[in-house]
CSV table of C-alpha atoms in Angstrom, one decimal:
chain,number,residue,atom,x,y,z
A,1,UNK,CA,17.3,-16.6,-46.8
A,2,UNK,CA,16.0,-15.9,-43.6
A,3,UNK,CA,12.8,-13.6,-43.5
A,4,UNK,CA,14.0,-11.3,-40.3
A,5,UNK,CA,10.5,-10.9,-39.2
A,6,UNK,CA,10.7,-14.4,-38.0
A,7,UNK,CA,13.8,-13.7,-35.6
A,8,UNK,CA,13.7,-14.6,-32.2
A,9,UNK,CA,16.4,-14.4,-29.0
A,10,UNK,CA,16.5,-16.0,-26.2
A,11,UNK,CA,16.9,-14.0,-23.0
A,12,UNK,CA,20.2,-14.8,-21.6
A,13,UNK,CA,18.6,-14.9,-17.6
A,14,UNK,CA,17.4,-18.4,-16.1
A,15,UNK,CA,13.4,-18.4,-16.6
A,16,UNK,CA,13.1,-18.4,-12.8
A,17,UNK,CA,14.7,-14.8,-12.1
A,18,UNK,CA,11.6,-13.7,-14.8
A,19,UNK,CA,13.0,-11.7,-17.8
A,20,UNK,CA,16.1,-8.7,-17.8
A,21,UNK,CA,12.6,-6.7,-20.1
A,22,UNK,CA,9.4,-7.2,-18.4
A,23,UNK,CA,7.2,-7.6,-21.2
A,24,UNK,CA,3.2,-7.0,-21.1
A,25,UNK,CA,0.6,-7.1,-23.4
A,26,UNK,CA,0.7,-3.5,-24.7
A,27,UNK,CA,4.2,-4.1,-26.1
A,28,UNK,CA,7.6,-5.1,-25.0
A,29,UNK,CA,7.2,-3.1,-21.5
A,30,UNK,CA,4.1,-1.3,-20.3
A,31,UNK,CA,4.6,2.6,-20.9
A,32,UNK,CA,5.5,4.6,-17.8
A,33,UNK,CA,2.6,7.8,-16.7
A,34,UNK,CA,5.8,10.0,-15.7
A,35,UNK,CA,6.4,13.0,-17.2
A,36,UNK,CA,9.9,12.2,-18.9
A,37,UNK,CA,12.0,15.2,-20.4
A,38,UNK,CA,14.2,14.6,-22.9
A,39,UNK,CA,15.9,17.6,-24.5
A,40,UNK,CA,18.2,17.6,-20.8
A,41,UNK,CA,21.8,16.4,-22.1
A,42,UNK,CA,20.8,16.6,-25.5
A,43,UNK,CA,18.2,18.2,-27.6
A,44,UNK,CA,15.7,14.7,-28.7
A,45,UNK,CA,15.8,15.1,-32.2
A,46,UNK,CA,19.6,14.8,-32.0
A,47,UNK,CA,19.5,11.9,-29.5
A,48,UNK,CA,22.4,9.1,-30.3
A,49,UNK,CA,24.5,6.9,-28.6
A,50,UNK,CA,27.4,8.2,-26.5
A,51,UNK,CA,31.1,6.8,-26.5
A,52,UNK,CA,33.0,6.7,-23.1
A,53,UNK,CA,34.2,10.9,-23.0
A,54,UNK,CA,38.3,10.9,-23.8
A,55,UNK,CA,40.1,11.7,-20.2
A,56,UNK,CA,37.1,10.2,-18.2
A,57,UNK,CA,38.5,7.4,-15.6
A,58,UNK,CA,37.0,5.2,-12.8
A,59,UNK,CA,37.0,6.4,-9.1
A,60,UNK,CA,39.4,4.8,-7.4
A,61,UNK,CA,37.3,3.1,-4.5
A,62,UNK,CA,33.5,2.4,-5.8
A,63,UNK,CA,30.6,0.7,-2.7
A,64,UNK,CA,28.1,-1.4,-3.8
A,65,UNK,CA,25.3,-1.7,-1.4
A,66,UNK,CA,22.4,-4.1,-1.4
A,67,UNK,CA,19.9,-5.7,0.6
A,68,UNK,CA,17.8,-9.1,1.1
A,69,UNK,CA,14.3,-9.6,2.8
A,70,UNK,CA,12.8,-12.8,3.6
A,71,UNK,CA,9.4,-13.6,5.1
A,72,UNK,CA,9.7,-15.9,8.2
A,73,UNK,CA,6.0,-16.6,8.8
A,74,UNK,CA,2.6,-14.6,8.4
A,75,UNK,CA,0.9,-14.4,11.6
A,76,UNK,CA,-2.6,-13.4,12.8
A,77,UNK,CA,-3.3,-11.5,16.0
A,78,UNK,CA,-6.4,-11.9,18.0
A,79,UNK,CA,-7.5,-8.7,19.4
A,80,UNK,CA,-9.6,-8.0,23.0
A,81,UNK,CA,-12.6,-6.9,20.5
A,82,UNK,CA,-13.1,-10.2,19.1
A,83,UNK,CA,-11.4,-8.6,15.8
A,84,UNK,CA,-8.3,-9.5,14.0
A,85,UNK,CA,-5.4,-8.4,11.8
A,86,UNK,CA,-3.0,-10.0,9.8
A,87,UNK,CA,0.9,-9.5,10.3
A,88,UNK,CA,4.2,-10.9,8.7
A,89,UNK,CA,7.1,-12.0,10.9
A,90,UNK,CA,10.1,-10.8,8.5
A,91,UNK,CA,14.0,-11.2,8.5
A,92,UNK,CA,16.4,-8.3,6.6
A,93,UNK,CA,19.8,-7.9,5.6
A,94,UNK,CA,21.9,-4.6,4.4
A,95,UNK,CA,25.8,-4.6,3.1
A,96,UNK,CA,28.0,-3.4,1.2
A,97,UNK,CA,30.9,-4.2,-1.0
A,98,UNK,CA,34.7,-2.2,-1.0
A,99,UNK,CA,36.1,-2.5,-4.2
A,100,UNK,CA,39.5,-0.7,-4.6
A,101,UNK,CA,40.0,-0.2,-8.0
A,102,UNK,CA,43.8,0.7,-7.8
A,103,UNK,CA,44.7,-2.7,-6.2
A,104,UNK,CA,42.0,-4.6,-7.9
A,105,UNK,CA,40.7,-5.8,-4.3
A,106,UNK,CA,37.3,-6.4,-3.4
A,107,UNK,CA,36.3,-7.2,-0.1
A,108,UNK,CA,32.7,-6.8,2.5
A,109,UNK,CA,33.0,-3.6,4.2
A,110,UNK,CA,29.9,-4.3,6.5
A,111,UNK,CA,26.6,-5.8,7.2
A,112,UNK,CA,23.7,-5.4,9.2
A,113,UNK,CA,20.6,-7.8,9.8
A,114,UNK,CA,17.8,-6.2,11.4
A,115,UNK,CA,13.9,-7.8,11.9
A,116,UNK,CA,10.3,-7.2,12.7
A,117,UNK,CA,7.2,-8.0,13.1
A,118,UNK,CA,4.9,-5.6,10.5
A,119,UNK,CA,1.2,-5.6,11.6
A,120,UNK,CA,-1.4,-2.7,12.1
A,121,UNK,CA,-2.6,-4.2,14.9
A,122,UNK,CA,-2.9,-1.5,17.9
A,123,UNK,CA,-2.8,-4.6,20.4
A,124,UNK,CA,0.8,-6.1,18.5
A,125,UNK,CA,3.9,-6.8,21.2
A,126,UNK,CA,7.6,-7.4,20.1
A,127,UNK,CA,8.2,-11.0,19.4
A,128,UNK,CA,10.4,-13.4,21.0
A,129,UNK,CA,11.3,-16.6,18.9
A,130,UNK,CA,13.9,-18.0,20.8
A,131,UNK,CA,17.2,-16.0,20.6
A,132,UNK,CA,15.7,-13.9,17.9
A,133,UNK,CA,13.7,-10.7,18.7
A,134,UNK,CA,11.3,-9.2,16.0
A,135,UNK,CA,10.5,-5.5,17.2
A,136,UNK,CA,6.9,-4.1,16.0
A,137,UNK,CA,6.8,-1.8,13.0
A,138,UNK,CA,3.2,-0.9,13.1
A,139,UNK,CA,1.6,-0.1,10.0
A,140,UNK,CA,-0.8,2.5,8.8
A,141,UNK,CA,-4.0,1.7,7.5
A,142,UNK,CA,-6.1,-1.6,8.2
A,143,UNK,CA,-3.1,-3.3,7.2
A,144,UNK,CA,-4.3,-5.9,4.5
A,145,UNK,CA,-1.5,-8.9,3.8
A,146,UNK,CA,-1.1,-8.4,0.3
A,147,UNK,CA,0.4,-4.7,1.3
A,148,UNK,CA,2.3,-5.6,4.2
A,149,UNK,CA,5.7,-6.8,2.4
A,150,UNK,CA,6.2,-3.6,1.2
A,151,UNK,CA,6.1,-2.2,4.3
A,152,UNK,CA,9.5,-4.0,4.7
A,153,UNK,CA,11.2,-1.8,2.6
A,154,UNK,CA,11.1,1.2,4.5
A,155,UNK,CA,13.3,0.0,7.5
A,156,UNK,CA,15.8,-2.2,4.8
A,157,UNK,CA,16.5,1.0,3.2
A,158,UNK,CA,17.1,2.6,6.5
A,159,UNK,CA,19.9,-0.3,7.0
A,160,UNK,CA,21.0,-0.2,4.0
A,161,UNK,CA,21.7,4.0,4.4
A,162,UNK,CA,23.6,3.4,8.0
A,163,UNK,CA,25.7,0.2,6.5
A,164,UNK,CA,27.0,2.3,3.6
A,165,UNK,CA,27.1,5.6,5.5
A,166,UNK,CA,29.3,4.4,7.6
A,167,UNK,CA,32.6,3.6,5.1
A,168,UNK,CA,32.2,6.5,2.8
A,169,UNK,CA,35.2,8.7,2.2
A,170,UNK,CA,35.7,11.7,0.1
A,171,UNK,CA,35.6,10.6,-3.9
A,172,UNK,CA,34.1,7.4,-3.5
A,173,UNK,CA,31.7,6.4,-5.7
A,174,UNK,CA,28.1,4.5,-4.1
A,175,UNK,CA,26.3,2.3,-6.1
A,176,UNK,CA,22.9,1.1,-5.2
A,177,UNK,CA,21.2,-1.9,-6.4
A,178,UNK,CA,17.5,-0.7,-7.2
A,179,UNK,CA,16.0,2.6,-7.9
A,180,UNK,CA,17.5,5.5,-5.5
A,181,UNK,CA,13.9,6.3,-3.7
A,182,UNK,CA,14.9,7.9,-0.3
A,183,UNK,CA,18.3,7.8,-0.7
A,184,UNK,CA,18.3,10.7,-3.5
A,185,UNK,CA,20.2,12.7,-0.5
A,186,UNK,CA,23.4,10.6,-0.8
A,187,UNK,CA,26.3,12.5,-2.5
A,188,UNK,CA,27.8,10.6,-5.5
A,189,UNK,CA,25.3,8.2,-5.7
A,190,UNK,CA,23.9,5.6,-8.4
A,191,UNK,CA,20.7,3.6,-8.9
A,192,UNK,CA,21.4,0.6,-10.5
A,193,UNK,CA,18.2,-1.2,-12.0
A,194,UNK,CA,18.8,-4.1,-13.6
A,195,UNK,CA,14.9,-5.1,-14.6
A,196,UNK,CA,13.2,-3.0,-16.8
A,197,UNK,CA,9.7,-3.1,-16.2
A,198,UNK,CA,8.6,0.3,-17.3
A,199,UNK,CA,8.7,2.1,-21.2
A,200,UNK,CA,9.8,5.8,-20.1
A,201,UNK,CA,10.9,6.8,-23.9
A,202,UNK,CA,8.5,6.8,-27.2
A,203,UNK,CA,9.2,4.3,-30.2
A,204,UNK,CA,12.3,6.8,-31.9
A,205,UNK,CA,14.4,7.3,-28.6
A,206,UNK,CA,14.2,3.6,-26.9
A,207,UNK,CA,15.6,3.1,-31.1
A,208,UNK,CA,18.3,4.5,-29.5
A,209,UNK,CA,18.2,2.8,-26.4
A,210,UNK,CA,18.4,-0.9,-28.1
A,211,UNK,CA,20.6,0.2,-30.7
A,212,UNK,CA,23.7,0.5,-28.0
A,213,UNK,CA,26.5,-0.8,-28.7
A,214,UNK,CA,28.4,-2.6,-25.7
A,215,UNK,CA,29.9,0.4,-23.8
A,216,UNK,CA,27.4,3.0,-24.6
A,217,UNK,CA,24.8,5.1,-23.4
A,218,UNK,CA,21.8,6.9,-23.9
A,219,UNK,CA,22.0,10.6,-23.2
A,220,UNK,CA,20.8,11.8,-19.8
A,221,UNK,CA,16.9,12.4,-19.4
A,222,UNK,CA,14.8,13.6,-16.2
A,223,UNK,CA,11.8,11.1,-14.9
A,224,UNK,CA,9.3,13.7,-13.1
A,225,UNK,CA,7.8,11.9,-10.2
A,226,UNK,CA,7.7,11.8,-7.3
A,227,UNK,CA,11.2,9.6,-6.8
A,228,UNK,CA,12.4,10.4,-10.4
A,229,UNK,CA,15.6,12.1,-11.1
A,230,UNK,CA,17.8,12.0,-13.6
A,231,UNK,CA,17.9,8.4,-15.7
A,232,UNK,CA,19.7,6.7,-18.8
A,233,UNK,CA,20.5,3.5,-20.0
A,234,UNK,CA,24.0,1.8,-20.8
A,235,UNK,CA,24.9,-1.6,-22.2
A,236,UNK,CA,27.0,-3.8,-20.2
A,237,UNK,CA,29.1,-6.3,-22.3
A,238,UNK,CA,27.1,-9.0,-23.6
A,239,UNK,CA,27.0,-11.5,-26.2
A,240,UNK,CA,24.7,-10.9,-29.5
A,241,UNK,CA,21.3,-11.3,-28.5
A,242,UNK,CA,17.8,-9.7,-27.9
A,243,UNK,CA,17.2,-5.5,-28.1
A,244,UNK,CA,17.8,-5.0,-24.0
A,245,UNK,CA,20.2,-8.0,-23.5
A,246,UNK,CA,22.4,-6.6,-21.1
A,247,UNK,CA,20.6,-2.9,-20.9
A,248,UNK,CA,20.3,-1.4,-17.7
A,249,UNK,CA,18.9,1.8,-16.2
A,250,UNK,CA,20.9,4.1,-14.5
A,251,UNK,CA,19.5,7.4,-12.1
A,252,UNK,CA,20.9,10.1,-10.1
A,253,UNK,CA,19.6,12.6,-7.8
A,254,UNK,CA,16.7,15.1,-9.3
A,255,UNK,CA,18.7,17.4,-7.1
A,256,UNK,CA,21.7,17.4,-9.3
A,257,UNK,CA,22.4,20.2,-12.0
A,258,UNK,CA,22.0,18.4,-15.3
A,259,UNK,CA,26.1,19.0,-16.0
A,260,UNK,CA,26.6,17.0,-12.6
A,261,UNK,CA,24.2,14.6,-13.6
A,262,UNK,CA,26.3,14.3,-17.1
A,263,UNK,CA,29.1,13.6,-15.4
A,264,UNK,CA,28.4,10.9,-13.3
A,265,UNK,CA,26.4,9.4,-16.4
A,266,UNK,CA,29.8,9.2,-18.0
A,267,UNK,CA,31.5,8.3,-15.0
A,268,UNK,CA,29.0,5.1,-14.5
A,269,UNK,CA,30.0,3.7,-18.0
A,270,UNK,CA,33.8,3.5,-17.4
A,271,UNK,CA,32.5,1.8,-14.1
A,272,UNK,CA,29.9,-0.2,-14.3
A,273,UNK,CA,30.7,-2.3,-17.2
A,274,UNK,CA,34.0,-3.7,-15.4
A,275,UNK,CA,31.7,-5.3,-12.6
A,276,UNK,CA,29.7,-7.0,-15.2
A,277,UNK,CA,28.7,-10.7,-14.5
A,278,UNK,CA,29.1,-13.4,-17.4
A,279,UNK,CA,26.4,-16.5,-18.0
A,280,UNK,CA,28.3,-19.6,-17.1
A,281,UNK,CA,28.4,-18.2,-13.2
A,282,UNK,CA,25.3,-15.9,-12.8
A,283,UNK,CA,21.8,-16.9,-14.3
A,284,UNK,CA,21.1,-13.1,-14.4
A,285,UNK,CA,24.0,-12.3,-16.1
A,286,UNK,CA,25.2,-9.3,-17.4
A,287,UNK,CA,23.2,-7.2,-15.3
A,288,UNK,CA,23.7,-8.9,-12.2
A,289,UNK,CA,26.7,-7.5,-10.8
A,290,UNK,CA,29.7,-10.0,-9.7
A,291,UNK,CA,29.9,-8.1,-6.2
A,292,UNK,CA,26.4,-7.9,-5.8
A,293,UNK,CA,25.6,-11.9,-6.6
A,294,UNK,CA,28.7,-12.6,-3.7
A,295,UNK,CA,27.2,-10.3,-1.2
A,296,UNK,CA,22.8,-11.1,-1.8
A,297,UNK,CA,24.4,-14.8,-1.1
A,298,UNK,CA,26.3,-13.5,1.9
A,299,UNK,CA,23.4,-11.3,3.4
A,300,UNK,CA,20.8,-14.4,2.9
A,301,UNK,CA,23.0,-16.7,4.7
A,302,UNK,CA,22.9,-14.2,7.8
A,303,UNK,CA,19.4,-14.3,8.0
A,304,UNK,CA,19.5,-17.6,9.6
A,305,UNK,CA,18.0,-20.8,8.7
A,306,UNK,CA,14.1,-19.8,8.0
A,307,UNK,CA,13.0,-23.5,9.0
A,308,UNK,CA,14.2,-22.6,12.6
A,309,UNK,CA,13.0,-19.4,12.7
A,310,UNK,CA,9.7,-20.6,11.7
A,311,UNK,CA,9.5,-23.4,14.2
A,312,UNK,CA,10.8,-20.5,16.8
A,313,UNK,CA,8.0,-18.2,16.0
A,314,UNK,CA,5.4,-21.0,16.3
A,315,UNK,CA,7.0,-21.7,19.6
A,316,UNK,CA,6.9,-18.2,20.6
A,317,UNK,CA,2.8,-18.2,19.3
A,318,UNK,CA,1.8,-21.6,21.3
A,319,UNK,CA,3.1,-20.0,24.8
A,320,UNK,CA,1.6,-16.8,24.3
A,321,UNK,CA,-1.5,-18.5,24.3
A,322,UNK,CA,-4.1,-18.4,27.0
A,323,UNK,CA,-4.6,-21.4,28.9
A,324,UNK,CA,-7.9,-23.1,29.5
């Protein structure tokens, strides 16, 4: 007989996308500092899984949006003072995905590809590699190059607002891949995060968390920070296998009543799970949903060849030099 202390699983994602559970050495995920209340949907001490509601249905048109960064080449900029700061040339890409439920259609509703360079050098002019202009987005600070990706984000979101803004109609439903952040505003909205890197629940509750059963959920509970909101976890069909194979995390606006935040919690399991990818065509499969995997591969090849874009900016960088 097998002693089940010695069980093991093997994480149904390709080692190179990392792990669906971020685990770190103070247990399976490092525990969040949010304040986390529980007793929301559900009082703790009765927390359980929940079944899809009887008379609850899909919408009938849901959007899922995503976007794609790429860095096309770190740059330096030499300043009149002798001085210097670092800056990254960078490429991004918002769309998002139609899928009409009724007719079982899916189809790319819009894209948008925007680019700049990110630098907090006062002295910084737009860039021109070529055909390809990279506006400045100067950055606050003394803008060090580990920090400067991030700064990225800021102006992807932005697309990623206008691309999706621009299709809704009344009763749709918008699914975002990644955690809400600034877009908490958004009417019938949904942060999708596939990678769980953080512990938000003590040892009982995530019990309940890992005990789903495929098509289940965790009742609704409110992360208090500053871009928490209402959260909870489903499982998205998937094989036997490890605790959180096929887990994700789900959020809604903290601006939400908790009953509408109920409701789109049960509206997001007779949803979500139908977009579900499977293992033999996405190495992040479950979690990685199938319109998101055909648009990320869409919105990449937008961004242009980064080999030519590199050889552009370094074009650009040799005649803005001085001559001696």
């Amino acid at each position: 007989m097998t002693d089940p202390a010695g069980r093991f699983f093997v994480d149904a994602w390709d080692p190179s996308y990392g792990a669906s559970f971020e685990a770190s050495a103070t247990g399976p995920a490092a525990p969040s500092s949010a304040q986390v209340e529980t007793d929301e949907e559900l009082p703790a001490v009765d927390w359980r899984a929940i079944d899809v509601r009887p008379g609850v249905r899909a919408p009938d048109v849901v959007l899922l949006v995503d976007g794609v960064r790429r860095i096309d080449a770190s740059i330096w900029t030499a300043e009149s003072d002798g001085g210097s700061f670092p800056g990254l040339a960078a490429s991004y890409a918002a769309g998002v995905v139609r899928c009409d439920l009724q007719r079982g259609a899916a189809q790319l509703a819009g894209t948008r590809v925007g680019r700049g360079l990110f630098t907090a050098s006062p002295s910084a002019r737009d860039v021109v590699a070529g055909a390809i202009r990279y506006p400045v987005h100067r950055v606050g600070g003394t803008g060090e190059l580990a920090k400067l990706p991030a700064a990225v984000q800021g102006p992807l979101t932005a697309l990623e607002v206008a691309v999706s803004d621009a299709i809704r109609t009344d009763g749709d439903l918008l699914v975002v891949d990644g955690p809400l952040r600034s877009r908490r505003q958004l009417p019938r909205t949904l942060g999708y995060i596939k990678t769980q890197h953080s512990q938000y629940l003590d040892a009982r509750l995530t019990a309940v968390v890992t005990g789903l059963r495929v098509g289940q959920r965790s009742p609704v509970f409110r992360v208090g920070t500053a871009w928490g909101g209402w959260s909870w976890y489903l499982r998205l069909p998937v094989a036997v296998g490890a605790p959180w194979a096929g887990i994700v995390r789900v959020e809604c606006s903290a601006d939400l009543g908790i009953d509408e935040a109920v409701a789109l919690a049960d509206l997001s399991l007779v949803t979500l799970p139908r977009f579900a990818s499977t293992p033999y065509k996405d190495p992040r499969a479950p979690q990685n949903l199938i319109p998101i995997a055909g648009l990320e591969r869409r919105l990449r090849a937008l961004l242009g060849d980064s080999r030519l874009l590199h050889r552009a900016l370094t074009a650009a960088a040799r005649a803005a030099a001085p001559r001696t």
